[in-house]
CSV table of C-alpha atoms and ligand atoms in Angstrom, one decimal:
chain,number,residue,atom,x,y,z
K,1,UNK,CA,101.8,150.8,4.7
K,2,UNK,CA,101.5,147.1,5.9
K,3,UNK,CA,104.3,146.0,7.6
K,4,UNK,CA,104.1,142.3,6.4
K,5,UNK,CA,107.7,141.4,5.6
K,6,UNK,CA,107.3,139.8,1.9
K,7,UNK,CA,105.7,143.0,1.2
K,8,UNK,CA,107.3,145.3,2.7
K,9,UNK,CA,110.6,143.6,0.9
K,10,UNK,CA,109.0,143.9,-2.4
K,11,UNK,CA,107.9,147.7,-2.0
K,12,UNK,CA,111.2,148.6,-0.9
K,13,UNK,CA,112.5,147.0,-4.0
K,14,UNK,CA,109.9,148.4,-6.5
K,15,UNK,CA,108.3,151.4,-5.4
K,16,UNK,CA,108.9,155.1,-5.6
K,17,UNK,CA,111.4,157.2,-3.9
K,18,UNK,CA,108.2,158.4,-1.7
K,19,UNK,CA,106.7,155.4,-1.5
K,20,UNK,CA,110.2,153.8,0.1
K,21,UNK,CA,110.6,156.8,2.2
K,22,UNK,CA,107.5,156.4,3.8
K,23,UNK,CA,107.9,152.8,4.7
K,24,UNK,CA,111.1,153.3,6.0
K,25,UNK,CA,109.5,155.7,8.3
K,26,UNK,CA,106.6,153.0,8.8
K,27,UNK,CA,109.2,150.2,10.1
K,28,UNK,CA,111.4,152.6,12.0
K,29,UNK,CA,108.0,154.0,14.0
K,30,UNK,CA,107.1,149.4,14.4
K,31,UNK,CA,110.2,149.4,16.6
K,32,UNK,CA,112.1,146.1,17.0
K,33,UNK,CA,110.4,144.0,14.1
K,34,UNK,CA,111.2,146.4,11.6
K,35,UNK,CA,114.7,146.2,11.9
K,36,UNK,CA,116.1,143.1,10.5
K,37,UNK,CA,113.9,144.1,7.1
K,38,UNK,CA,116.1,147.5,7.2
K,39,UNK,CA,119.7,145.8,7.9
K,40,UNK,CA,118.8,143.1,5.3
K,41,UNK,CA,117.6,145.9,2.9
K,42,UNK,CA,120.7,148.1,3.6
K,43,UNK,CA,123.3,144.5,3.3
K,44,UNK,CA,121.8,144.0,-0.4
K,45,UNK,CA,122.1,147.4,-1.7
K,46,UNK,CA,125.5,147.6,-0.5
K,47,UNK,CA,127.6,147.4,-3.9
K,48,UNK,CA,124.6,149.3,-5.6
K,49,UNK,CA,124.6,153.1,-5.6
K,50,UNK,CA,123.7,155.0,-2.8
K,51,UNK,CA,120.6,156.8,-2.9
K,52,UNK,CA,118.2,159.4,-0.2
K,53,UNK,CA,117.0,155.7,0.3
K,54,UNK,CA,119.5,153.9,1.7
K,55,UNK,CA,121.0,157.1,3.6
K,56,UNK,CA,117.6,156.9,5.8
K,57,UNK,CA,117.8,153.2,6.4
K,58,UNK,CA,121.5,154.2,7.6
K,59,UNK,CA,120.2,157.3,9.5
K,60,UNK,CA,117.7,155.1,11.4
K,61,UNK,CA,120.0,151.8,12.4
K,62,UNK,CA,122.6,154.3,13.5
K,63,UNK,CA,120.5,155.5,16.1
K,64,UNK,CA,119.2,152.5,17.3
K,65,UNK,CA,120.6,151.6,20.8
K,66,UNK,CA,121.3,148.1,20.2
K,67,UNK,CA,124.5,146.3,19.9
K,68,UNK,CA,123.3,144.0,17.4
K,69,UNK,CA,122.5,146.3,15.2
K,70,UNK,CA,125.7,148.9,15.8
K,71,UNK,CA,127.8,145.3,15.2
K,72,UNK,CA,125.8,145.1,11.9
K,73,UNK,CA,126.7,148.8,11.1
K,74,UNK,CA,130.8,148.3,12.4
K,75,UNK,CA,131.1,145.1,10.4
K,76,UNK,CA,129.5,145.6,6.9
K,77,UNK,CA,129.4,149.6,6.4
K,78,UNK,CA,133.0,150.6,8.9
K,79,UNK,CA,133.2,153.8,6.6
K,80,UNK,CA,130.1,154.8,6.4
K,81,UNK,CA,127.6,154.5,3.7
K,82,UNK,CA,129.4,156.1,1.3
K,83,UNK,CA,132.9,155.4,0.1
K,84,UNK,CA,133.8,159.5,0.4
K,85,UNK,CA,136.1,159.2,-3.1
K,86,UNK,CA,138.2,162.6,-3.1
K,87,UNK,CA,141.2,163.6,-5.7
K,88,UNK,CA,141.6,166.4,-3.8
K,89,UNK,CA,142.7,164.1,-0.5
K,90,UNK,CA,140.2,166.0,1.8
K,91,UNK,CA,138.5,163.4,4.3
K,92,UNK,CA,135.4,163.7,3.9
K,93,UNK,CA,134.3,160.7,6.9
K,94,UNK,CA,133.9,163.6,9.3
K,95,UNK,CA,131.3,165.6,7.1
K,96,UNK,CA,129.3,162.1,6.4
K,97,UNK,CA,129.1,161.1,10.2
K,98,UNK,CA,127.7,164.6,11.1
K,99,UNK,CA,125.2,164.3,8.1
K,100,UNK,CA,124.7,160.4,9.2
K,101,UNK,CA,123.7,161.9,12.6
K,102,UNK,CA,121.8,164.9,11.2
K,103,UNK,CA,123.6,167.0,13.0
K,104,UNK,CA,123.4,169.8,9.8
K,105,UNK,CA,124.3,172.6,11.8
K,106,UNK,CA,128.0,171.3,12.4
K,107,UNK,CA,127.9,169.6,9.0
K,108,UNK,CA,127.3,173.0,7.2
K,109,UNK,CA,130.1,174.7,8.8
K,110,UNK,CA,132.3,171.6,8.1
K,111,UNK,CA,131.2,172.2,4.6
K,112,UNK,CA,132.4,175.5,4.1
K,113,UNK,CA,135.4,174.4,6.2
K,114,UNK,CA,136.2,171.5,3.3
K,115,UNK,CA,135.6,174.3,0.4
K,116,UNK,CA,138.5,175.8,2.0
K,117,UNK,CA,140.6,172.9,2.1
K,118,UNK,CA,140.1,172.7,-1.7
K,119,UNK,CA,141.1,175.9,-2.5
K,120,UNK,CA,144.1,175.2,-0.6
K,121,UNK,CA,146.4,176.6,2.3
K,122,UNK,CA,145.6,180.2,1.7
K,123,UNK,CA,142.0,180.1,1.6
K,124,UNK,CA,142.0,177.4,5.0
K,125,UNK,CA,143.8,180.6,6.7
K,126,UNK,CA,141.1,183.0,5.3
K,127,UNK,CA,138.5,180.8,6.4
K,128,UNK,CA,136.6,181.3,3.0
K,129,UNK,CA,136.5,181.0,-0.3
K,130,UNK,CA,137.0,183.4,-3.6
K,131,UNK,CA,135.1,182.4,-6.3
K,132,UNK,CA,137.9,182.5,-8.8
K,133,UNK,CA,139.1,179.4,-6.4
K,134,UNK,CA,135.8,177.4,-7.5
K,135,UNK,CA,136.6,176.6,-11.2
K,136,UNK,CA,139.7,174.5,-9.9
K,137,UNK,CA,137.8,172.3,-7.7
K,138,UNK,CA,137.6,168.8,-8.4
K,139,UNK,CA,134.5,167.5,-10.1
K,140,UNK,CA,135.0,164.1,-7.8
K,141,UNK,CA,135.1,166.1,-4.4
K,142,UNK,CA,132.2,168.5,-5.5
K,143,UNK,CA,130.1,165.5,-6.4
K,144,UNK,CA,131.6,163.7,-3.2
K,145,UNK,CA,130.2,166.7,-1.0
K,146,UNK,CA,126.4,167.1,-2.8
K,147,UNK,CA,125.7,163.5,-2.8
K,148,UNK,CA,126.3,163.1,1.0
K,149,UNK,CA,124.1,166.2,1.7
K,150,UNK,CA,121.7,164.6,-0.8
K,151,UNK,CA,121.8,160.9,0.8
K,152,UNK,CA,121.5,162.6,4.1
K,153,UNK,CA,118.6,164.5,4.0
K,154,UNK,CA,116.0,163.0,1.5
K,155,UNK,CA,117.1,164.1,-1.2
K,156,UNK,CA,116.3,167.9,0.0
K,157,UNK,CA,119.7,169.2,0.6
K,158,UNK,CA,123.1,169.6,-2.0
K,159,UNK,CA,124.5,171.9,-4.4
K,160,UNK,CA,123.2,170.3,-7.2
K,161,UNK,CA,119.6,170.5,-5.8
K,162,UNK,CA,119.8,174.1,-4.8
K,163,UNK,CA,121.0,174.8,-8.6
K,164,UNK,CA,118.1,173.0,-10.1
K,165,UNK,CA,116.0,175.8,-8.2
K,166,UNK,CA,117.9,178.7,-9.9
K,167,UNK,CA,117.9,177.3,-13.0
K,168,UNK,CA,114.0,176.8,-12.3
K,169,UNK,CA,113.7,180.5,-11.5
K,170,UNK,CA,115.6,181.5,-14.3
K,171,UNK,CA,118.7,182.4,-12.5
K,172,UNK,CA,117.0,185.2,-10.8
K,173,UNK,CA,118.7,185.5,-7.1
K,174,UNK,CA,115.9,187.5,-5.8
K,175,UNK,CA,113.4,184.6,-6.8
K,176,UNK,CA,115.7,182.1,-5.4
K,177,UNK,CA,116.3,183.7,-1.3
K,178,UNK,CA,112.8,182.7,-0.5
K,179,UNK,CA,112.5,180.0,-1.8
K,180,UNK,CA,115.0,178.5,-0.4
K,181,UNK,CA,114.4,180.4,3.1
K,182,UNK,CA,117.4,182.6,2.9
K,183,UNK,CA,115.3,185.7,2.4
K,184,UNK,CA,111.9,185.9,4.3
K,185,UNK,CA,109.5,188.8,3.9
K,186,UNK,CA,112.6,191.1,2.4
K,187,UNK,CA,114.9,190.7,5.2
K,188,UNK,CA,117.9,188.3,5.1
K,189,UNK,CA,117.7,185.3,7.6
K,190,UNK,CA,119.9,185.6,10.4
K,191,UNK,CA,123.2,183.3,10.8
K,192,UNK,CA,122.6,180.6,12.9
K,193,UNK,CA,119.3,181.0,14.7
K,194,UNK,CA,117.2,182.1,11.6
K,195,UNK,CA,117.8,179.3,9.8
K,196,UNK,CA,115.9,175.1,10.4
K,197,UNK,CA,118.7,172.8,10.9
K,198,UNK,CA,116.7,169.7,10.2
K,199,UNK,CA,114.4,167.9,7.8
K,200,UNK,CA,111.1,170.4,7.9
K,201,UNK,CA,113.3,173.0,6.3
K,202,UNK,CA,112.5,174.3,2.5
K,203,UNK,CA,114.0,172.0,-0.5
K,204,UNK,CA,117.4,173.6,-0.9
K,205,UNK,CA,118.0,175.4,2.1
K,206,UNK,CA,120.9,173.3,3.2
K,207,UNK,CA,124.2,173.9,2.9
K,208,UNK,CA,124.5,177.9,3.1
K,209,UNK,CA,127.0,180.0,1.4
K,210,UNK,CA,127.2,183.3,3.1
K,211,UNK,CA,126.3,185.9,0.8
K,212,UNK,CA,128.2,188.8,2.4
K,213,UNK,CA,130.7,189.3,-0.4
K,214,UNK,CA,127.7,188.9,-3.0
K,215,UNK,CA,126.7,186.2,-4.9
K,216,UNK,CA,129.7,185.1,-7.4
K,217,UNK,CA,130.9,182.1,-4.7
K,218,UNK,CA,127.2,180.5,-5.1
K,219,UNK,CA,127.1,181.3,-8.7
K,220,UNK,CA,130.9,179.8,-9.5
K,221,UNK,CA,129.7,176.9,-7.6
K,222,UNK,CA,126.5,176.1,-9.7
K,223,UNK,CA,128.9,176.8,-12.8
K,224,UNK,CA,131.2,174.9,-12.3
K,225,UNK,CA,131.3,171.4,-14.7
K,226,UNK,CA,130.3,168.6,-11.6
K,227,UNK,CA,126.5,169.3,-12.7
K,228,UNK,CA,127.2,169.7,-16.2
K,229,UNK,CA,126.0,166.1,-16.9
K,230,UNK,CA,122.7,167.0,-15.0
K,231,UNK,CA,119.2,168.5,-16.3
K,232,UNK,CA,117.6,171.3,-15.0
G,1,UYC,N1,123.9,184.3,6.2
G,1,UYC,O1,122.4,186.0,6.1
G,1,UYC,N2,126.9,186.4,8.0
G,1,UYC,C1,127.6,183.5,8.1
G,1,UYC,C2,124.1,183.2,5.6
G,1,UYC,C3,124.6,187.2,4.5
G,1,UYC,C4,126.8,187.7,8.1
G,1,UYC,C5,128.0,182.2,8.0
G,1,UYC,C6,123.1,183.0,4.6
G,1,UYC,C7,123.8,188.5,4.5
G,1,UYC,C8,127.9,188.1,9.0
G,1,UYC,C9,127.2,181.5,7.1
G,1,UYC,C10,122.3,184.1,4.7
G,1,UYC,C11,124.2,189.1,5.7
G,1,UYC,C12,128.6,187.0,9.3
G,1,UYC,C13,126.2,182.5,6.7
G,1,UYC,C14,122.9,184.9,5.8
G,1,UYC,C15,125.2,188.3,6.3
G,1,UYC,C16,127.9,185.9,8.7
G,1,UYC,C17,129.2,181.6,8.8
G,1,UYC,C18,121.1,184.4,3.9
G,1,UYC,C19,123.8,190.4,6.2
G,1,UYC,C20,129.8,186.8,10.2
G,1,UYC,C21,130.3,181.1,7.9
G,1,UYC,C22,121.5,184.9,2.6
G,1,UYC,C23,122.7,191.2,5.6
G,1,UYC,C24,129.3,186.5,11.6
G,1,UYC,C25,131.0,182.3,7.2
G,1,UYC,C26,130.4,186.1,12.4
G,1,UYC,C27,128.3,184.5,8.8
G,1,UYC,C28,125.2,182.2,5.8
G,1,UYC,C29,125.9,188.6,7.5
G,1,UYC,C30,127.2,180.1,6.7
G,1,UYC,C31,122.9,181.8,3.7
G,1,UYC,C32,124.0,189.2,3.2
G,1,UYC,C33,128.2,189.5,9.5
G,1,UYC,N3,126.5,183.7,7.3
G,1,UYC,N4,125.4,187.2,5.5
G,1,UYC,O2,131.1,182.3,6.0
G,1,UYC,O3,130.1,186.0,13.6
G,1,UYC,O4,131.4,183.2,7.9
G,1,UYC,O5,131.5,186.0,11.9
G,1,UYC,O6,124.5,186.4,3.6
């Protein structure tokens, strides 16, 4: 990728999710100079919707050790990326600043954590979830959840991708575990240490749902209507 700014500005506004992932890599790796391309890209897509795209130009400034650029990130995006929209009245700011700093490991048990807070008081003492608690889940929150994992990680991560793979595999379970990296060489992977907590990991194999009590939380959750509008 060149890094001349004019066209580096018009790739970022023309070309393909790839392409634009790769030059956002491409400027981050050119240090400095790439920087004001990426605040100025992020500034003009800020009323738009928030895509893999933007979450890495967001991913990248957030790390940079500059107080320019933090300023930039305090003054224009003070939430976060995303507006976290919830009917339920969970917070979801926490879960987006551990996805913001990739920090998936923490992010996937705050997941599971918010699930809980959905089903409500009883299941936040259980610390998990029946599925029979799914089907009342707000669409909004669900939807609020996947898309940060989704804007967070590429596009790799989310609900709604890991359901496109089972409905890929014809709902099979067994086809889906290695796939997805749950399941290597017939043996389940082990909770925490088994599992990659960062980008190199399979499509889908963030967040978990612990698969102990079998698979009808997982299943309730790619059932329930937040997807409906989506193909498979
Ligand atoms: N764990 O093996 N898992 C836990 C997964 C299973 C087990 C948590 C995923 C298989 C035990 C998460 C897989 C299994 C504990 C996950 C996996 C098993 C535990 C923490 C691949 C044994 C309790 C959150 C399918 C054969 C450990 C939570 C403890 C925890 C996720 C064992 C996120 C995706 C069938 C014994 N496992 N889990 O829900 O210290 O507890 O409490 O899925």
């Amino acid at each position: 990728a060149s890094l001349n700014p004019d066209e580096v500005r018009s790739q970022l506004n023309s070309g393909t999710t790839e392409t634009k992932l790769k030059l956002i890599q491409a400027l981050a790796e050119a240090g400095e100079v790439g920087l004001p391309v990426l605040m100025e890209f992020l500034l003009e897509r800020r009323s738009a919707s928030i895509t893999p795209v933007e979450g890495k130009v967001y991913q990248i400034l957030y790390r940079v050790n500059s107080e320019p650029v933090q300023d930039f990130l305090k003054t224009h995006f003070q939430d976060g990326l995303l507006s976290v929209a919830s009917e339920a009245e969970v917070d979801y700011s926490p879960l987006q600043q551990l996805l913001a700093e990739q920090n998936f490991l923490e992010a996937d048990k705050l997941t599971l954590q918010k699930l809980c807070e959905l089903a409500g008081e009883t299941a936040i003492d259980r610390k998990w979830i029946y599925f029979s608690e799914v089907k009342r889940f707000s669409t909004t929150d669900l939807q609020t959840i996947d898309l940060l994992w989704q804007i967070y990680s590429e596009g790799k991560f989310g609900y709604s991708v890991q359901r496109k793979l089972w409905l890929g595999v014809g709902r099979n379970w067994e086809k889906l575990w290695p796939k997805i990296g749950w399941r290597q060489n017939g043996t389940w992977t082990r909770y925490p240490q088994g599992f990659t907590w960062d980008l190199t990991a399979p499509v889908g194999h963030l967040p978990l749902s612990n698969q102990l009590r079998g698979v009808r939380v997982i299943e309730a959750i790619f059932s329930h209507p937040a997807w409906s509008n989506q193909q498979g």
